[in-house]
Amino acid sequence: MLQDLDSLSARIGQLVQVVRQAQSERASLQARITTLEQERNALRDQLAREQAAQQEAMQRAREHAAQVDQLRNQAESAEARLREEVARYRADHDAVQQSLKFSQDESERLRTAALAAQQRIDAVLMRLPGAPQE
C-alpha cells in the first residue's frame, strides 16, 4: 500500500508539473495572443489611415482634373475669341487696304485731272493778249 501511495504521490507530482507547464504555456500563448491582437489593431489603424490618405489623394486628383477641365475650357474659349478678333482685324485690314487703294487711285485721277486743267489754263493764259511770248 505504501508503494501505491508512493506511486500515487509520484503521479500527482508529475500531474502538478504538467499542469504548471500547461499554465506556463497558456500564459505564454495568452501573451502571444495579446501581442498579435495589438499588431492587428495597429495594422487596422495603419490601413484606415492609408485608406483615408488614398481617399484624400483621389479627391484632390478629381479636383485637379476638374480644374484642368475648367482651364482647358477657358483656354479654348480664349482661343476662339482670339480667332474671331484675328478674323475681324483681317477683315478690317482688307477694308482699309481697299479704301487706301481707292484713295490712291482717286488721288492719282485728281492729279491727272489737275495737271490737265493746269495745262488748259496755261494754254488759255498764253492766248490772252499781253501774255508773255515764249
XYZ file of N, CA, C and O in Angstrom:
536
model
N 0.809 -1.147 0.000
C 0.000 0.000 0.000
C 0.882 1.249 0.000
O 0.481 2.237 -0.609
N 1.955 1.172 0.727
C 2.895 2.281 0.755
C 3.467 2.509 -0.635
O 3.674 3.656 -1.028
N 3.652 1.465 -1.288
C 4.177 1.562 -2.640
C 3.144 2.241 -3.543
O 3.486 3.058 -4.395
N 1.882 1.903 -3.326
C 0.821 2.527 -4.110
C 0.751 4.023 -3.813
O 0.543 4.842 -4.707
N 0.960 4.368 -2.550
C 0.936 5.776 -2.171
C 2.135 6.501 -2.769
O 2.001 7.647 -3.235
N 3.285 5.856 -2.757
C 4.467 6.460 -3.379
C 4.235 6.651 -4.872
O 4.586 7.689 -5.457
N 3.664 5.645 -5.477
C 3.375 5.735 -6.916
C 2.354 6.837 -7.175
O 2.483 7.630 -8.118
N 1.336 6.903 -6.329
C 0.321 7.940 -6.485
C 0.919 9.312 -6.250
O 0.627 10.265 -6.982
N 1.794 9.415 -5.251
C 2.451 10.688 -4.968
C 3.324 11.103 -6.143
O 3.348 12.283 -6.527
N 4.027 10.152 -6.750
C 4.871 10.465 -7.911
C 4.009 10.906 -9.076
O 4.332 11.861 -9.794
N 2.876 10.240 -9.245
C 1.980 10.588 -10.351
C 1.344 11.961 -10.129
O 1.194 12.741 -11.056
N 1.020 12.254 -8.872
C 0.452 13.570 -8.553
C 1.509 14.638 -8.800
O 1.223 15.713 -9.341
N 2.765 14.342 -8.455
C 3.863 15.287 -8.713
C 4.040 15.539 -10.204
O 4.238 16.678 -10.646
N 3.934 14.459 -10.965
C 4.034 14.607 -12.423
C 2.866 15.433 -12.959
O 3.028 16.283 -13.826
N 1.681 15.124 -12.417
C 0.488 15.849 -12.852
C 0.604 17.331 -12.518
O 0.273 18.200 -13.330
N 1.120 17.649 -11.317
C 1.314 19.046 -10.913
C 2.306 19.700 -11.854
O 2.119 20.846 -12.298
N 3.361 18.972 -12.181
C 4.379 19.521 -13.090
C 3.779 19.767 -14.472
O 4.022 20.805 -15.093
N 2.974 18.834 -14.971
C 2.324 19.000 -16.285
C 1.365 20.175 -16.246
O 1.290 20.976 -17.188
N 0.590 20.292 -15.125
C -0.374 21.402 -15.006
C 0.375 22.732 -14.986
O -0.029 23.702 -15.648
N 1.490 22.799 -14.230
C 2.270 24.042 -14.181
C 2.843 24.368 -15.554
O 2.847 25.531 -15.969
N 3.331 23.346 -16.238
C 3.870 23.566 -17.592
C 2.756 24.047 -18.521
O 2.947 24.959 -19.315
N 1.570 23.447 -18.403
C 0.422 23.859 -19.232
C 0.026 25.296 -18.914
O -0.304 26.088 -19.812
N 0.035 25.646 -17.615
C -0.302 27.014 -17.218
C 0.732 28.005 -17.769
O 0.383 29.092 -18.221
N 1.992 27.586 -17.727
C 3.050 28.447 -18.264
C 2.877 28.632 -19.769
O 2.986 29.748 -20.299
N 2.601 27.522 -20.447
C 2.368 27.600 -21.899
C 1.133 28.456 -22.191
O 1.111 29.232 -23.134
N 0.082 28.284 -21.350
C -1.144 29.070 -21.535
C -0.842 30.555 -21.372
O -1.298 31.391 -22.155
N -0.067 30.910 -20.351
C 0.297 32.305 -20.126
C 1.122 32.832 -21.294
O 0.921 33.966 -21.754
N 2.039 32.008 -21.773
C 2.852 32.406 -22.926
C 1.985 32.611 -24.163
O 2.139 33.594 -24.890
N 1.060 31.668 -24.394
C 0.150 31.793 -25.542
C -0.769 33.003 -25.383
O -1.051 33.712 -26.348
N -1.223 33.246 -24.162
C -2.080 34.418 -23.918
C -1.318 35.709 -24.217
O -1.863 36.632 -24.821
N -0.033 35.762 -23.804
C 0.791 36.944 -24.091
C 0.980 37.083 -25.599
O 0.924 38.192 -26.148
N 1.194 35.956 -26.270
C 1.354 35.985 -27.744
C 0.071 36.476 -28.415
O 0.107 37.260 -29.345
N -1.079 35.997 -27.918
C -2.373 36.439 -28.459
C -2.535 37.937 -28.259
O -2.953 38.665 -29.166
N -2.189 38.426 -27.080
C -2.290 39.862 -26.796
C -1.399 40.653 -27.738
O -1.819 41.682 -28.302
N -0.166 40.182 -27.949
C 0.763 40.855 -28.856
C 0.209 40.861 -30.282
O 0.239 41.894 -30.972
N -0.318 39.701 -30.720
C -0.881 39.614 -32.073
C -2.104 40.519 -32.224
O -2.296 41.148 -33.270
N -2.934 40.602 -31.190
C -4.095 41.500 -31.245
C -3.655 42.952 -31.344
O -4.247 43.744 -32.076
N -2.598 43.310 -30.612
C -2.081 44.677 -30.687
C -1.528 44.958 -32.078
O -1.769 46.038 -32.645
N -0.800 43.990 -32.636
C -0.276 44.159 -34.005
C -1.425 44.291 -35.003
O -1.381 45.136 -35.903
N -2.460 43.435 -34.824
C -3.631 43.512 -35.709
C -4.291 44.885 -35.612
O -4.625 45.504 -36.629
N -4.469 45.387 -34.386
C -5.093 46.700 -34.201
C -4.239 47.808 -34.818
O -4.765 48.730 -35.444
N -2.912 47.692 -34.669
C -2.014 48.683 -35.258
C -2.118 48.629 -36.775
O -2.156 49.668 -37.455
N -2.184 47.421 -37.337
C -2.309 47.283 -38.797
C -3.658 47.819 -39.284
O -3.736 48.441 -40.350
N -4.724 47.584 -38.504
C -6.039 48.136 -38.867
C -5.988 49.660 -38.898
O -6.518 50.290 -39.807
N -5.363 50.225 -37.852
C -5.242 51.686 -37.787
C -4.434 52.206 -38.969
O -4.799 53.207 -39.591
N -3.326 51.530 -39.267
C -2.486 51.948 -40.391
C -3.268 51.848 -41.699
O -3.211 52.746 -42.538
N -4.012 50.743 -41.872
C -4.824 50.565 -43.074
C -5.872 51.678 -43.176
O -6.078 52.246 -44.256
N -6.508 52.002 -42.063
C -7.517 53.068 -42.071
C -6.888 54.401 -42.451
O -7.460 55.160 -43.248
N -5.698 54.683 -41.890
C -5.009 55.936 -42.241
C -4.638 55.951 -43.725
O -4.811 56.966 -44.408
N -4.131 54.824 -44.220
C -3.736 54.767 -45.636
C -4.946 54.888 -46.553
O -4.880 55.551 -47.585
N -6.060 54.266 -46.162
C -7.278 54.398 -46.964
C -7.782 55.837 -46.954
O -8.219 56.360 -47.980
N -7.709 56.479 -45.803
C -8.129 57.888 -45.715
C -7.218 58.758 -46.574
O -7.695 59.646 -47.297
N -5.912 58.480 -46.513
C -4.971 59.253 -47.338
C -5.232 59.000 -48.814
O -5.173 59.922 -49.632
N -5.541 57.752 -49.160
C -5.839 57.429 -50.555
C -7.113 58.136 -51.008
O -7.165 58.684 -52.118
N -8.141 58.139 -50.156
C -9.382 58.833 -50.491
C -9.126 60.329 -50.681
O -9.653 60.944 -51.613
N -8.310 60.888 -49.793
C -7.976 62.308 -49.897
C -7.218 62.590 -51.190
O -7.495 63.567 -51.885
N -6.266 61.702 -51.518
C -5.497 61.875 -52.757
C -6.415 61.759 -53.975
O -6.276 62.521 -54.942
N -7.351 60.822 -53.928
C -8.294 60.669 -55.041
C -9.182 61.905 -55.163
O -9.451 62.370 -56.281
N -9.605 62.450 -54.031
C -10.424 63.663 -54.058
C -9.638 64.822 -54.655
O -10.148 65.578 -55.483
N -8.363 64.960 -54.217
C -7.522 66.023 -54.784
C -7.325 65.809 -56.274
O -7.354 66.768 -57.052
N -7.154 64.553 -56.688
C -6.980 64.265 -58.117
C -8.237 64.648 -58.898
O -8.151 65.223 -59.987
N -9.409 64.339 -58.325
C -10.662 64.734 -59.003
C -10.776 66.251 -59.090
O -11.184 66.801 -60.116
N -10.391 66.938 -57.997
C -10.443 68.408 -58.004
C -9.470 68.973 -59.032
O -9.809 69.914 -59.755
N -8.269 68.390 -59.095
C -7.282 68.865 -60.072
C -7.779 68.602 -61.494
O -7.612 69.448 -62.386
N -8.390 67.446 -61.697
C -8.930 67.140 -63.026
C -10.021 68.138 -63.394
O -10.093 68.607 -64.540
N -10.861 68.486 -62.434
C -11.915 69.475 -62.693
C -11.301 70.832 -63.016
O -11.761 71.535 -63.928
N -10.245 71.190 -62.281
C -9.574 72.462 -62.557
C -8.934 72.445 -63.940
O -8.994 73.438 -64.670
N -8.334 71.308 -64.300
C -7.710 71.187 -65.626
C -8.779 71.332 -66.705
O -8.576 72.043 -67.698
N -9.928 70.677 -66.512
C -11.015 70.800 -67.483
C -11.490 72.246 -67.580
O -11.730 72.756 -68.681
N -11.619 72.901 -66.430
C -12.059 74.294 -66.429
C -11.047 75.178 -67.161
O -11.423 76.013 -67.982
N -9.764 74.973 -66.872
C -8.727 75.760 -67.547
C -8.705 75.464 -69.046
O -8.516 76.375 -69.857
N -8.900 74.198 -69.409
C -8.937 73.835 -70.831
C -10.094 74.545 -71.521
O -9.940 75.097 -72.613
N -11.261 74.544 -70.856
C -12.422 75.226 -71.431
C -12.164 76.724 -71.571
O -12.525 77.331 -72.586
N -11.535 77.316 -70.550
C -11.216 78.737 -70.618
C -10.234 79.011 -71.749
O -10.375 79.996 -72.479
N -9.239 78.143 -71.891
C -8.249 78.325 -72.950
C -8.902 78.190 -74.321
O -8.619 78.975 -75.231
N -9.785 77.209 -74.474
C -10.482 77.034 -75.753
C -11.354 78.242 -76.054
O -11.416 78.707 -77.195
N -12.028 78.762 -75.027
C -12.870 79.942 -75.206
C -12.022 81.150 -75.601
O -12.372 81.901 -76.517
N -10.892 81.329 -74.897
C -9.994 82.449 -75.214
C -9.444 82.298 -76.631
O -9.344 83.279 -77.375
N -9.101 81.072 -77.009
C -8.581 80.844 -78.363
C -9.643 81.183 -79.408
O -9.345 81.814 -80.428
N -10.880 80.793 -79.146
C -11.964 81.101 -80.086
C -12.156 82.615 -80.203
O -12.320 83.141 -81.315
N -12.111 83.318 -79.044
C -12.243 84.785 -79.095
C -11.097 85.403 -79.878
O -11.302 86.329 -80.668
N -9.877 84.902 -79.654
C -8.725 85.437 -80.389
C -8.857 85.183 -81.884
O -8.542 86.057 -82.696
N -9.327 83.999 -82.235
C -9.528 83.708 -83.669
C -10.548 84.668 -84.282
O -10.379 85.144 -85.399
N -11.617 84.936 -83.517
C -12.629 85.881 -84.005
C -12.021 87.271 -84.171
O -12.285 87.953 -85.168
N -11.232 87.692 -83.190
C -10.600 89.011 -83.275
C -9.636 89.075 -84.450
O -9.600 90.084 -85.169
N -8.861 88.028 -84.655
C -7.927 87.993 -85.789
C -8.705 88.102 -87.095
O -8.328 88.862 -87.999
N -9.807 87.353 -87.189
C -10.620 87.409 -88.409
C -11.184 88.818 -88.607
O -11.182 89.352 -89.728
N -11.640 89.429 -87.511
C -12.181 90.781 -87.599
C -11.097 91.773 -88.014
O -11.314 92.632 -88.872
N -9.898 91.652 -87.411
C -8.797 92.549 -87.767
C -8.364 92.345 -89.217
O -8.051 93.306 -89.916
N -8.377 91.113 -89.665
C -8.031 90.860 -91.080
C -9.058 91.501 -92.003
O -8.694 92.091 -93.017
N -10.328 91.355 -91.640
C -11.380 91.971 -92.452
C -11.223 93.494 -92.450
O -11.328 94.142 -93.499
N -10.953 94.054 -91.259
C -10.728 95.499 -91.171
C -9.512 95.903 -91.995
O -9.542 96.921 -92.706
N -8.458 95.121 -91.918
C -7.232 95.404 -92.678
C -7.522 95.386 -94.177
O -7.092 96.279 -94.921
N -8.259 94.358 -94.608
C -8.605 94.275 -96.030
C -9.453 95.472 -96.454
O -9.234 96.051 -97.529
N -10.399 95.864 -95.587
C -11.244 97.015 -95.920
C -10.415 98.287 -95.984
O -10.585 99.112 -96.905
N -9.488 98.458 -95.039
C -8.621 99.643 -95.052
C -7.726 99.621 -96.284
O -7.510 100.670 -96.919
N -7.206 98.458 -96.644
C -6.358 98.354 -97.846
C -7.151 98.741 -99.098
O -6.637 99.458 -99.963
N -8.388 98.264 -99.166
C -9.215 98.612 -100.330
C -9.501 100.109 -100.341
O -9.461 100.750 -101.404
N -9.792 100.662 -99.165
C -10.056 102.090 -99.069
C -8.815 102.890 -99.472
O -8.914 103.885 -100.201
N -7.635 102.446 -99.001
C -6.387 103.106 -99.360
C -6.165 103.034 -100.868
O -5.798 104.034 -101.492
N -6.375 101.870 -101.444
C -6.192 101.707 -102.907
C -7.137 102.633 -103.654
O -6.750 103.311 -104.611
N -8.411 102.686 -103.179
C -9.378 103.574 -103.823
C -8.921 105.025 -103.694
O -8.966 105.792 -104.668
N -8.444 105.395 -102.468
C -7.986 106.772 -102.248
C -6.781 107.081 -103.121
O -6.676 108.182 -103.705
N -5.848 106.133 -103.228
C -4.671 106.356 -104.077
C -5.070 106.491 -105.542
O -4.570 107.372 -106.256
N -6.002 105.653 -106.005
C -6.474 105.740 -107.390
C -7.188 107.076 -107.620
O -6.969 107.745 -108.644
N -8.013 107.458 -106.647
C -8.737 108.734 -106.764
C -7.756 109.900 -106.756
O -7.894 110.852 -107.531
N -6.744 109.830 -105.876
C -5.727 110.876 -105.811
C -4.987 110.980 -107.137
O -4.740 112.083 -107.645
N -4.617 109.848 -107.687
C -3.917 109.849 -108.991
C -4.823 110.423 -110.080
O -4.383 111.205 -110.929
N -6.081 110.076 -110.068
C -7.025 110.612 -111.055
C -7.155 112.117 -110.897
O -7.138 112.867 -111.887
N -7.239 112.575 -109.601
C -7.349 114.011 -109.369
C -6.071 114.736 -109.794
O -6.127 115.845 -110.341
N -4.883 114.141 -109.565
C -3.620 114.752 -110.014
C -3.607 114.886 -111.538
O -3.209 115.913 -112.084
N -4.019 113.806 -112.178
C -4.055 113.838 -113.641
C -5.017 114.914 -114.118
O -4.700 115.685 -115.046
N -6.196 114.990 -113.472
C -7.186 115.997 -113.853
C -6.654 117.396 -113.564
O -6.828 118.336 -114.374
N -5.963 117.567 -112.394
C -5.412 118.880 -112.039
C -4.322 119.272 -113.027
O -4.233 120.440 -113.442
N -3.479 118.323 -113.427
C -2.418 118.616 -114.403
C -3.032 119.003 -115.751
O -2.591 119.970 -116.386
N -4.035 118.261 -116.144
C -4.700 118.583 -117.420
C -5.346 119.958 -117.339
O -5.251 120.762 -118.285
N -5.991 120.251 -116.189
C -6.626 121.560 -116.020
C -5.572 122.666 -116.024
O -5.771 123.733 -116.627
N -4.441 122.400 -115.347
C -3.347 123.374 -115.305
C -2.845 123.641 -116.720
O -2.603 124.795 -117.097
N -2.696 122.594 -117.509
C -2.215 122.762 -118.891
C -3.233 123.539 -119.711
O -2.858 124.404 -120.523
N -4.497 123.293 -119.521
C -5.511 124.041 -120.264
C -5.517 125.511 -119.848
O -5.631 126.410 -120.683
N -5.387 125.742 -118.513
C -5.355 127.123 -118.022
C -4.139 127.838 -118.600
O -4.231 128.991 -119.063
N -2.981 127.158 -118.564
C -1.776 127.764 -119.129
C -1.979 128.062 -120.615
O -1.565 129.121 -121.108
N -2.626 127.165 -121.323
C -2.857 127.375 -122.755
C -3.786 128.566 -122.968
O -3.565 129.395 -123.867
N -4.806 128.705 -122.132
C -5.730 129.824 -122.257
C -5.011 131.108 -121.909
O -5.161 132.133 -122.596
N -4.212 131.077 -120.850
C -3.483 132.264 -120.443
C -2.485 132.684 -121.528
O -2.234 133.871 -121.720
N -1.917 131.768 -122.233
C -0.943 132.072 -123.278
C -1.641 132.745 -124.470
O -1.009 133.516 -125.194
N -2.872 132.465 -124.642
C -3.582 133.039 -125.783
C -4.174 134.416 -125.473
O -4.639 135.098 -126.356
N -4.132 134.817 -124.251
C -4.695 136.128 -123.880
C -3.741 137.218 -124.392
O -2.542 137.036 -124.453
N -4.345 138.399 -124.718
C -3.491 139.481 -125.155
C -2.592 139.963 -123.999
O -2.993 139.962 -122.847
N -1.396 140.228 -124.268
C -0.411 140.718 -123.321
C 0.285 139.592 -122.596
O 1.049 139.832 -121.665
N 0.016 138.389 -123.006
C 0.689 137.247 -122.359
C 2.128 137.200 -122.849
O 2.418 137.554 -123.982
N 3.026 136.849 -122.008
C 4.434 136.789 -122.445
C 4.589 135.740 -123.557
O 4.000 134.673 -123.489
N 5.384 136.085 -124.490
C 5.634 135.191 -125.622
C 6.877 134.359 -125.350
O 7.877 134.888 -124.914
N 6.798 133.152 -125.650
C 7.962 132.305 -125.423
C 8.775 132.124 -126.621
O 8.530 132.131 -127.720
